[in-house]
mmCIF file of N, CA, C and O in Angstrom:
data_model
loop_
_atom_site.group_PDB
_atom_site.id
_atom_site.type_symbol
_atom_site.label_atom_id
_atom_site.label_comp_id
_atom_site.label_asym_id
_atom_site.label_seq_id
_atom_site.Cartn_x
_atom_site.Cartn_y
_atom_site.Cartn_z
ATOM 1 N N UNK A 1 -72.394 16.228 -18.440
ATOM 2 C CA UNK A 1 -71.387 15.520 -17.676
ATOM 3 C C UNK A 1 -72.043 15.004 -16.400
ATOM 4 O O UNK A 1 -72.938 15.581 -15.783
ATOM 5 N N UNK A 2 -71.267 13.407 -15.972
ATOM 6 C CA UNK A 2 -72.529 13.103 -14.719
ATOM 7 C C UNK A 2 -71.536 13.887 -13.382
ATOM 8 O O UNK A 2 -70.534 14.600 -13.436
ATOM 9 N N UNK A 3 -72.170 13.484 -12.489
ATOM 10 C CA UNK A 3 -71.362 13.914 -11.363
ATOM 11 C C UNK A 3 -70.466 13.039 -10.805
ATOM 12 O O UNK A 3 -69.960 13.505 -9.784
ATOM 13 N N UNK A 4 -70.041 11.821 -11.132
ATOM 14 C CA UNK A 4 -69.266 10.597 -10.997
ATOM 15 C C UNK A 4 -67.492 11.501 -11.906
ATOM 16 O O UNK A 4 -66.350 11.765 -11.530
ATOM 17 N N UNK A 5 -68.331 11.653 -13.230
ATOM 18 C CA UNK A 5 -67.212 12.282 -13.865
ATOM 19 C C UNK A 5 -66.284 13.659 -13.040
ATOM 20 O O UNK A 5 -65.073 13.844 -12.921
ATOM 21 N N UNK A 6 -67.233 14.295 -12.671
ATOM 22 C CA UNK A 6 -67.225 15.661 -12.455
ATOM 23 C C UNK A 6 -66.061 15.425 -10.667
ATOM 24 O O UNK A 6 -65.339 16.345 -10.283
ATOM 25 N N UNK A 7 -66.153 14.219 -9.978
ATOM 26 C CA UNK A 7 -65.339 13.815 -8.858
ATOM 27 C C UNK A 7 -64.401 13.195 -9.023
ATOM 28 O O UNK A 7 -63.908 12.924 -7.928
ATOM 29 N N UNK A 8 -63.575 12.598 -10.223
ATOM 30 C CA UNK A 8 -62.489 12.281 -10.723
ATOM 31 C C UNK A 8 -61.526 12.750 -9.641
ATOM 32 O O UNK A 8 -61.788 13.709 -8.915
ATOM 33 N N UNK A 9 -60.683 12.217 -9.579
ATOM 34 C CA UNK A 9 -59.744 13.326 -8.680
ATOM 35 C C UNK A 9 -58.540 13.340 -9.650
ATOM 36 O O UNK A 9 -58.125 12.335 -10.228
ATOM 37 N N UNK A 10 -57.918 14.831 -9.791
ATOM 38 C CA UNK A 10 -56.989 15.272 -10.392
ATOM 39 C C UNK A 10 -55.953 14.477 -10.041
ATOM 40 O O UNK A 10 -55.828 14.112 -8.872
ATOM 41 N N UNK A 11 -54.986 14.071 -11.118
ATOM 42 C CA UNK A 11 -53.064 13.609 -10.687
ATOM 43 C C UNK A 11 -52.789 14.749 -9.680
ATOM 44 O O UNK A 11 -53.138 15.929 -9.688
ATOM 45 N N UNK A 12 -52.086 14.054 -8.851
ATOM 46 C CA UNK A 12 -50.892 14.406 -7.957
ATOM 47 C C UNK A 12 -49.794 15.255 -9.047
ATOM 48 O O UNK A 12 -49.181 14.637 -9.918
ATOM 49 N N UNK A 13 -49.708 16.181 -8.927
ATOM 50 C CA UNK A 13 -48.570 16.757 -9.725
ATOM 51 C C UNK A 13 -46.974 16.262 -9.418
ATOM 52 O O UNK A 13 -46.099 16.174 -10.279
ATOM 53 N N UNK A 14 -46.811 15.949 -7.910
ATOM 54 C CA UNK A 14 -46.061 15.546 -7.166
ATOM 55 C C UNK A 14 -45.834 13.994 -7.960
ATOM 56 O O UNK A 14 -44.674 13.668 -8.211
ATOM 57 N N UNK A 15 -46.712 13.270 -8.256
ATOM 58 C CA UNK A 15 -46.123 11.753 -8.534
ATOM 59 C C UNK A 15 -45.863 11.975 -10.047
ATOM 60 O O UNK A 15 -45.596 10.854 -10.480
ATOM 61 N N UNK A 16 -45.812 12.814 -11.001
ATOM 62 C CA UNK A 16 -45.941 12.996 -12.033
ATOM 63 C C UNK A 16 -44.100 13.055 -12.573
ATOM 64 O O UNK A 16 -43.351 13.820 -11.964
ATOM 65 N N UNK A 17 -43.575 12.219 -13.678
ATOM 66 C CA UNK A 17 -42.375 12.796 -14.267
ATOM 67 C C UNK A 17 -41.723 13.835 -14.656
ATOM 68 O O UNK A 17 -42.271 14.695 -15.345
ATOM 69 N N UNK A 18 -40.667 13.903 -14.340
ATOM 70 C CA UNK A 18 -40.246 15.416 -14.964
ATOM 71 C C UNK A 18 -38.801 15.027 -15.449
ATOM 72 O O UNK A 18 -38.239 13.933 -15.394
ATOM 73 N N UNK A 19 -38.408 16.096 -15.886
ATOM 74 C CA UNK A 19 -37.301 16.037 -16.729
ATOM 75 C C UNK A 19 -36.290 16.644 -15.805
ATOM 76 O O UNK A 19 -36.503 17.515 -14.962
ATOM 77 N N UNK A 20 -34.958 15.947 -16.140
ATOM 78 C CA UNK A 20 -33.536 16.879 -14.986
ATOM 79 C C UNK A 20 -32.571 17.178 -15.636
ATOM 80 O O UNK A 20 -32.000 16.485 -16.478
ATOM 81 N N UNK A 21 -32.365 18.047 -15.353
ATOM 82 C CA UNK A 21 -31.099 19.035 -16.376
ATOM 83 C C UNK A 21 -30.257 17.618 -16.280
ATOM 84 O O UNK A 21 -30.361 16.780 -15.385
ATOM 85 N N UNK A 22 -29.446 17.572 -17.372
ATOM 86 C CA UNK A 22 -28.234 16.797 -17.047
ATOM 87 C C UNK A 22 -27.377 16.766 -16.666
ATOM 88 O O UNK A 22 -26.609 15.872 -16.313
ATOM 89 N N UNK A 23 -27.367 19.043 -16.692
ATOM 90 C CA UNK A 23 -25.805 19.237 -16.123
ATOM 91 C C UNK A 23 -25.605 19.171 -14.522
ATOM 92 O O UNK A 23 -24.587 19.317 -13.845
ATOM 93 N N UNK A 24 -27.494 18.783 -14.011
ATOM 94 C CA UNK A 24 -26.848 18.634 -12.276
ATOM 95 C C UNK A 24 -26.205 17.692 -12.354
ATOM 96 O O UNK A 24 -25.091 17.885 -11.868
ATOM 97 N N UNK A 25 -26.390 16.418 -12.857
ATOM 98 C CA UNK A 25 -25.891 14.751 -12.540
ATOM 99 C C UNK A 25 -24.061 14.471 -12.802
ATOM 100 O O UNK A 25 -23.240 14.961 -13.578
ATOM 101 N N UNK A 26 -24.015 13.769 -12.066
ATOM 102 C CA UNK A 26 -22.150 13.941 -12.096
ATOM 103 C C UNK A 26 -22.158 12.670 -13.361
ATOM 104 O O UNK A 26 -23.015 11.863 -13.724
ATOM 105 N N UNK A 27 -20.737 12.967 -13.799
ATOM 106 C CA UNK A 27 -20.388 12.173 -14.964
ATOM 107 C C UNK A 27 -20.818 10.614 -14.759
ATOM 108 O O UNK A 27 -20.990 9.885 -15.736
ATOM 109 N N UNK A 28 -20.936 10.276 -13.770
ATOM 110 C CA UNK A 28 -20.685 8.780 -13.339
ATOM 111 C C UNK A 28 -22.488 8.241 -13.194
ATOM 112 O O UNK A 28 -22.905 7.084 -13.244
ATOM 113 N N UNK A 29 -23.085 9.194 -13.054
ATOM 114 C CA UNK A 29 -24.640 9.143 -12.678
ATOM 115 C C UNK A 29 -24.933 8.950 -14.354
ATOM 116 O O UNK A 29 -25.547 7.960 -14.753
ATOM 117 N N UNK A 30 -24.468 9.920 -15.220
ATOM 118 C CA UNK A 30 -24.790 9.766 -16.792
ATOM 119 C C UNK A 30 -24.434 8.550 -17.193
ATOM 120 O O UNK A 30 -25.271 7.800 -17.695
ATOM 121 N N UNK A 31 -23.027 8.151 -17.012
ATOM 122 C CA UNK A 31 -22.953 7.211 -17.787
ATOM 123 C C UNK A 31 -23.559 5.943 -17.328
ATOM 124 O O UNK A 31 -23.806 5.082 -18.173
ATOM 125 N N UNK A 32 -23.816 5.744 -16.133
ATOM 126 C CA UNK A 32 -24.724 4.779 -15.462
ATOM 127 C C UNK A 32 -25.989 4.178 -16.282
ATOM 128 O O UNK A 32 -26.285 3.045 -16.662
ATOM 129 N N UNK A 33 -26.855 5.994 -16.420
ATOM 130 C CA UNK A 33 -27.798 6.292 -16.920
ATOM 131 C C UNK A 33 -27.557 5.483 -18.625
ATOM 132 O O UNK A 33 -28.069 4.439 -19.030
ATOM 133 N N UNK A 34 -26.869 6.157 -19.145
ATOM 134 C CA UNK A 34 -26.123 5.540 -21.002
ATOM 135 C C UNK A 34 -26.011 4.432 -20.815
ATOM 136 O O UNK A 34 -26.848 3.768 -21.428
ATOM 137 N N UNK A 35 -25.195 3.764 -20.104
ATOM 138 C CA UNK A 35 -25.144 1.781 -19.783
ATOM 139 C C UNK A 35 -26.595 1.229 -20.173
ATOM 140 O O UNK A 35 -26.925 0.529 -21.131
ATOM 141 N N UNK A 36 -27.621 1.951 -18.769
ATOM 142 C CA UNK A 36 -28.606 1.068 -18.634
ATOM 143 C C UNK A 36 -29.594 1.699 -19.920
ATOM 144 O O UNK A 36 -30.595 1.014 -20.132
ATOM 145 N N UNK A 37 -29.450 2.767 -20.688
ATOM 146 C CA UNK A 37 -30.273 2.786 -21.806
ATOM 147 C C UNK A 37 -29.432 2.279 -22.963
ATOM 148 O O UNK A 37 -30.272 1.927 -23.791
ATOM 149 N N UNK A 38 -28.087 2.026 -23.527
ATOM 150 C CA UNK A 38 -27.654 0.823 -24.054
ATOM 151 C C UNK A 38 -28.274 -0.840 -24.096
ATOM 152 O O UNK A 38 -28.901 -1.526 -24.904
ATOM 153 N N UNK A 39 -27.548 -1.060 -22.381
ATOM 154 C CA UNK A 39 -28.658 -2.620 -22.562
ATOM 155 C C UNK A 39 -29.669 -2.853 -22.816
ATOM 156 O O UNK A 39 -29.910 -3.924 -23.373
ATOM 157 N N UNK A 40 -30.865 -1.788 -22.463
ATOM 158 C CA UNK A 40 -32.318 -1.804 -22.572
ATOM 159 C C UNK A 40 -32.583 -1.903 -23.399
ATOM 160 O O UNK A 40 -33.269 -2.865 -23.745
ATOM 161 N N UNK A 41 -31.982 -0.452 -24.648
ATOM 162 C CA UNK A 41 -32.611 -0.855 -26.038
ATOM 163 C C UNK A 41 -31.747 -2.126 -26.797
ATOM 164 O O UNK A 41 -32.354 -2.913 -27.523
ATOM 165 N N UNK A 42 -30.405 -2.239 -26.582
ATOM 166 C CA UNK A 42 -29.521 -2.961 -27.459
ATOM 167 C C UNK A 42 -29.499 -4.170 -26.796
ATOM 168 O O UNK A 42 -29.869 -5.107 -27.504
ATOM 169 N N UNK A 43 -29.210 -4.433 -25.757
ATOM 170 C CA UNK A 43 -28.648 -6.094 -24.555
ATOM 171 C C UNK A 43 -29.480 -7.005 -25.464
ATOM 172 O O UNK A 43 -28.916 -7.277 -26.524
ATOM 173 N N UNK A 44 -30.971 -7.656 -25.246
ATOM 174 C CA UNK A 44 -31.752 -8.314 -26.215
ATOM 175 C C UNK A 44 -31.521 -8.493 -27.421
ATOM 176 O O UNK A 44 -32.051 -9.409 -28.049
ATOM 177 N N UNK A 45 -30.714 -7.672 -27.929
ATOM 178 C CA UNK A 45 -30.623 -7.509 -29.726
ATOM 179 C C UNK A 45 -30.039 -8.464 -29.823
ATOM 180 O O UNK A 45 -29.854 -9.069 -28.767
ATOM 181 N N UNK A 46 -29.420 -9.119 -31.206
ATOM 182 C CA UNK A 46 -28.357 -9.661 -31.548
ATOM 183 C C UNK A 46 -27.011 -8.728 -31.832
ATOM 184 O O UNK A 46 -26.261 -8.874 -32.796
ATOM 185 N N UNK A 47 -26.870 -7.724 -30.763
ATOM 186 C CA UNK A 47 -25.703 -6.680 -30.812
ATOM 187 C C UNK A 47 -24.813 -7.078 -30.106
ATOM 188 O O UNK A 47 -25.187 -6.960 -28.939
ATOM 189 N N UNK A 48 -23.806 -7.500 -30.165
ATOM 190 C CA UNK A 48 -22.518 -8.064 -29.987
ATOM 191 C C UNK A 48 -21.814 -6.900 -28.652
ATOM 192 O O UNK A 48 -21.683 -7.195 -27.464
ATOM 193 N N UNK A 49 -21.674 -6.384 -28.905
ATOM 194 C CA UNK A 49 -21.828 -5.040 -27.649
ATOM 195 C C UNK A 49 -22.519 -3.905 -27.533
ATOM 196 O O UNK A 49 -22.157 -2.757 -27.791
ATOM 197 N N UNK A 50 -23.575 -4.316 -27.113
ATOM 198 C CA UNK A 50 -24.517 -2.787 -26.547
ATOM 199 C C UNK A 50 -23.791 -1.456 -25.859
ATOM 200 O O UNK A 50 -24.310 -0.353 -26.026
ATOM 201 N N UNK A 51 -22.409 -1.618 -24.974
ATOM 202 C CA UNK A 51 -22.679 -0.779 -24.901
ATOM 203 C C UNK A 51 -21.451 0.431 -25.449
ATOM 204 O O UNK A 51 -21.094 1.494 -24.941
ATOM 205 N N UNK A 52 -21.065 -0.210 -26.577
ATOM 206 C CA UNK A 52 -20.507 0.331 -27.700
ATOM 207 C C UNK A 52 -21.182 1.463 -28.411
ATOM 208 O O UNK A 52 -20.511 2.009 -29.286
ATOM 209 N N UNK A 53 -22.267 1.865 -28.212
ATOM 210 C CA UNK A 53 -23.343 3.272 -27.982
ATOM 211 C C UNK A 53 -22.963 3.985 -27.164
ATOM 212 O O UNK A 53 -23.242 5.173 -27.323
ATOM 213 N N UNK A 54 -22.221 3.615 -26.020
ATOM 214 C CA UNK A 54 -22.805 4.653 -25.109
ATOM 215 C C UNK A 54 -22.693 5.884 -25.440
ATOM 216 O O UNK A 54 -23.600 6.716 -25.412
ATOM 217 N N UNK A 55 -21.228 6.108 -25.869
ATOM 218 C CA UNK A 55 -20.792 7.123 -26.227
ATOM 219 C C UNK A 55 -21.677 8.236 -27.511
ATOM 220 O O UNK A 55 -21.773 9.460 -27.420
ATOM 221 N N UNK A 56 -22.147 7.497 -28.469
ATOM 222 C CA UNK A 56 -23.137 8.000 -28.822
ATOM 223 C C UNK A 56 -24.357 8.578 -28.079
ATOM 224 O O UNK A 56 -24.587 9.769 -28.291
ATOM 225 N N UNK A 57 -25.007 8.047 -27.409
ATOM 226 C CA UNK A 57 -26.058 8.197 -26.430
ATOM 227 C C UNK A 57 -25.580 9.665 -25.682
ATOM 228 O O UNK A 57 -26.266 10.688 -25.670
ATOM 229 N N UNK A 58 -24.421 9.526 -25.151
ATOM 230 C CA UNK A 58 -23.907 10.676 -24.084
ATOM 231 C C UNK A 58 -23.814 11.798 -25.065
ATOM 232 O O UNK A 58 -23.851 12.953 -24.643
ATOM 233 N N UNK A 59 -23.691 11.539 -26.398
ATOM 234 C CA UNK A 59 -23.660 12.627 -27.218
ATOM 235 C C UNK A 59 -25.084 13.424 -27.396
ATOM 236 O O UNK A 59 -25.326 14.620 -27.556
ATOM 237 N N UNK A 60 -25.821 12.412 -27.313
ATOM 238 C CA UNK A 60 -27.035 12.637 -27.548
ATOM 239 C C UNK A 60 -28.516 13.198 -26.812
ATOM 240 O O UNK A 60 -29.583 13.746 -27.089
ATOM 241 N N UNK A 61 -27.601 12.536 -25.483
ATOM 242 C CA UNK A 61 -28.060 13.823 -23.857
ATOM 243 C C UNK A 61 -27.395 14.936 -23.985
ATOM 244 O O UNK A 61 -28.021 15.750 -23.307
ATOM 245 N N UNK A 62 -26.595 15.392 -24.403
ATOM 246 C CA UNK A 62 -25.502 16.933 -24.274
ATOM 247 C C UNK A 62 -26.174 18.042 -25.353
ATOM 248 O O UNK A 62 -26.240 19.269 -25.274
ATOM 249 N N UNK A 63 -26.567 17.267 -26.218
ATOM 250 C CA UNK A 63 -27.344 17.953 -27.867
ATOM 251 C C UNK A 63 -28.875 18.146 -27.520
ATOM 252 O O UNK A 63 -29.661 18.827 -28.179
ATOM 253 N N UNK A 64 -29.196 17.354 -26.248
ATOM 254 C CA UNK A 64 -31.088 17.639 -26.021
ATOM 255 C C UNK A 64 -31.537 16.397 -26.679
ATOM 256 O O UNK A 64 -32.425 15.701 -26.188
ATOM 257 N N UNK A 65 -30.961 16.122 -27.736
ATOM 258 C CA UNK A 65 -32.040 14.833 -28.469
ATOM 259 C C UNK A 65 -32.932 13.889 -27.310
ATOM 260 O O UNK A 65 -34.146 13.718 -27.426
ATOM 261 N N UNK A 66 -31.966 13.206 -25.969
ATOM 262 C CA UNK A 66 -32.597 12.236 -25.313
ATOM 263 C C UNK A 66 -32.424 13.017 -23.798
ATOM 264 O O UNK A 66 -31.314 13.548 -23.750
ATOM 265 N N UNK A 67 -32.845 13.131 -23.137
ATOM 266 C CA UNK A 67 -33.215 14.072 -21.623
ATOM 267 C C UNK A 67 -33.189 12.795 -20.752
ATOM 268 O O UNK A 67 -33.097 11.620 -21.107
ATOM 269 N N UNK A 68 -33.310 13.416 -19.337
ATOM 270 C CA UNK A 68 -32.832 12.018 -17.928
ATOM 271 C C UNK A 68 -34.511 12.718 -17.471
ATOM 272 O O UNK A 68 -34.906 13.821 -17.095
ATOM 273 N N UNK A 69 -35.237 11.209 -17.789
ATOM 274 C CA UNK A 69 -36.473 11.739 -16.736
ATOM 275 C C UNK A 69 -36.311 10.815 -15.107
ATOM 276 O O UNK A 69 -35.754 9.787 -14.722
ATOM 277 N N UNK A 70 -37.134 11.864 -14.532
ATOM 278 C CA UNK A 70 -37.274 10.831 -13.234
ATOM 279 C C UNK A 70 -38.247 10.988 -12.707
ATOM 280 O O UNK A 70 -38.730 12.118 -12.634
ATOM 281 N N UNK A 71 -39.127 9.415 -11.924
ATOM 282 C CA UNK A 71 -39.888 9.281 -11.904
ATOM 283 C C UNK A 71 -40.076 9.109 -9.984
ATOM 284 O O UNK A 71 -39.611 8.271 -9.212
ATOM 285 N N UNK A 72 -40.902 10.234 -9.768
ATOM 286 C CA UNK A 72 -40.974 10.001 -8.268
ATOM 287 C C UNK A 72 -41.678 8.995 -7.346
ATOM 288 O O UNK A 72 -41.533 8.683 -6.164
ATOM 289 N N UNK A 73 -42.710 8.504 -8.598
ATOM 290 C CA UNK A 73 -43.316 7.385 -7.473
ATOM 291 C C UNK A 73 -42.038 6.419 -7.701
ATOM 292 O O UNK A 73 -41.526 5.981 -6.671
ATOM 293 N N UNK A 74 -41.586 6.119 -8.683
ATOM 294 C CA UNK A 74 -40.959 4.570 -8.759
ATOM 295 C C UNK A 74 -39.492 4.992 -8.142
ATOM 296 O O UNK A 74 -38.612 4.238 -7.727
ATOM 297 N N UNK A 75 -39.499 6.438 -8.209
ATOM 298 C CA UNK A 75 -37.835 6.842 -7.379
ATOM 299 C C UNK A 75 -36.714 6.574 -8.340
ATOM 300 O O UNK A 75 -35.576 6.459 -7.884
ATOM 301 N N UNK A 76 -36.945 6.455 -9.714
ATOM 302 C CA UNK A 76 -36.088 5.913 -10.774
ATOM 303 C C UNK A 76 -35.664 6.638 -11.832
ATOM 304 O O UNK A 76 -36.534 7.499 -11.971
ATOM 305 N N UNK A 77 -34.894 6.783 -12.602
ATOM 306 C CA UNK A 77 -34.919 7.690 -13.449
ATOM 307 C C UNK A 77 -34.122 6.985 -14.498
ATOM 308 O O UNK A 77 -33.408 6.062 -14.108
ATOM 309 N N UNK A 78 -34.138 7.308 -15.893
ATOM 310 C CA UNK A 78 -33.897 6.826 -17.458
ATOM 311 C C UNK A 78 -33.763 8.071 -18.267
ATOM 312 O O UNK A 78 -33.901 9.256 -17.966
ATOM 313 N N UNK A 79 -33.413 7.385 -19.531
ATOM 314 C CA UNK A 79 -33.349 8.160 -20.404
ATOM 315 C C UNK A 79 -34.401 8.374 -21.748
ATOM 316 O O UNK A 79 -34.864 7.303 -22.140
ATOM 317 N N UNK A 80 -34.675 9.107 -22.214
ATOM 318 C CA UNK A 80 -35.719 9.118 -22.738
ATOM 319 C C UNK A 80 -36.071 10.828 -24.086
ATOM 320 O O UNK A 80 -35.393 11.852 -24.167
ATOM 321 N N UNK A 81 -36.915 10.573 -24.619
ATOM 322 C CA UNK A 81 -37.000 11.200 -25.600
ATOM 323 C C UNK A 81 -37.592 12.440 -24.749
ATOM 324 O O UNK A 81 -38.112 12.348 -23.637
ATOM 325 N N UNK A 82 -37.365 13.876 -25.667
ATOM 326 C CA UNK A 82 -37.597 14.864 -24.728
ATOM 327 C C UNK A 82 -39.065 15.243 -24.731
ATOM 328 O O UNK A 82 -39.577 16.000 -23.905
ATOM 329 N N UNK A 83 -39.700 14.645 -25.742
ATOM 330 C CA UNK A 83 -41.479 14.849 -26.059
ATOM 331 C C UNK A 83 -42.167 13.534 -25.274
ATOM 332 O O UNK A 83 -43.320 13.391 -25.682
ATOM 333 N N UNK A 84 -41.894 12.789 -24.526
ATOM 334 C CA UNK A 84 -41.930 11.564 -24.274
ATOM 335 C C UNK A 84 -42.855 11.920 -22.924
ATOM 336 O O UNK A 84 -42.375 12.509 -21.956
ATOM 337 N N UNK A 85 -44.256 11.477 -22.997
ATOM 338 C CA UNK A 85 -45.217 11.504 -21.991
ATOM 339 C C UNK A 85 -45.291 10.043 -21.187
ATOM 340 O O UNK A 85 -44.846 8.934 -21.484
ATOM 341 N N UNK A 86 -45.968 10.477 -20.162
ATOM 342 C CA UNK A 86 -46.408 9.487 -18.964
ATOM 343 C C UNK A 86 -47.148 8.399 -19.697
ATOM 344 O O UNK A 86 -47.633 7.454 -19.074
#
């Protein structure tokens, strides 16, 4: 290994994503959250109403399938698969 490699500097653990319970977020923060992952994946489609999911989706944060990550550098947070890396 050279020594160029060996000075890499480690991630910030701090700027790194993490996952947030859902049950801190108030109802209105979720469904916010469900809207904007509706339009995202569906709005573009030829889907007549995207966000005719939501309700699915909200089912689907409560069961674990899709988790609320948030992201501290960008200060943002989504929804997202629970194996779902940086």
């Amino acid at each position: 290994m050279s020594d160029e490699a060996a000075r890499q500097p480690e991630a910030d653990p701090r700027e790194e994503r993490f996952v947030v319970d859902a049950e801190l977020l108030t109802e209105d923060q979720l469904q916010g959250l469900a809207e904007e992952y509706c339009t995202r994946y569906h709005g573009l489609n030829d889907t007549e109403s995207p966000l005719a999911e939501r309700e699915r989706v909200l089912s689907a944060v409560r069961r674990g399938d899709l988790v609320v990550w948030f992201d501290p550098v960008e200060n943002t947070a989504g929804l997202g698969s629970p194996s779902a890396e940086v």
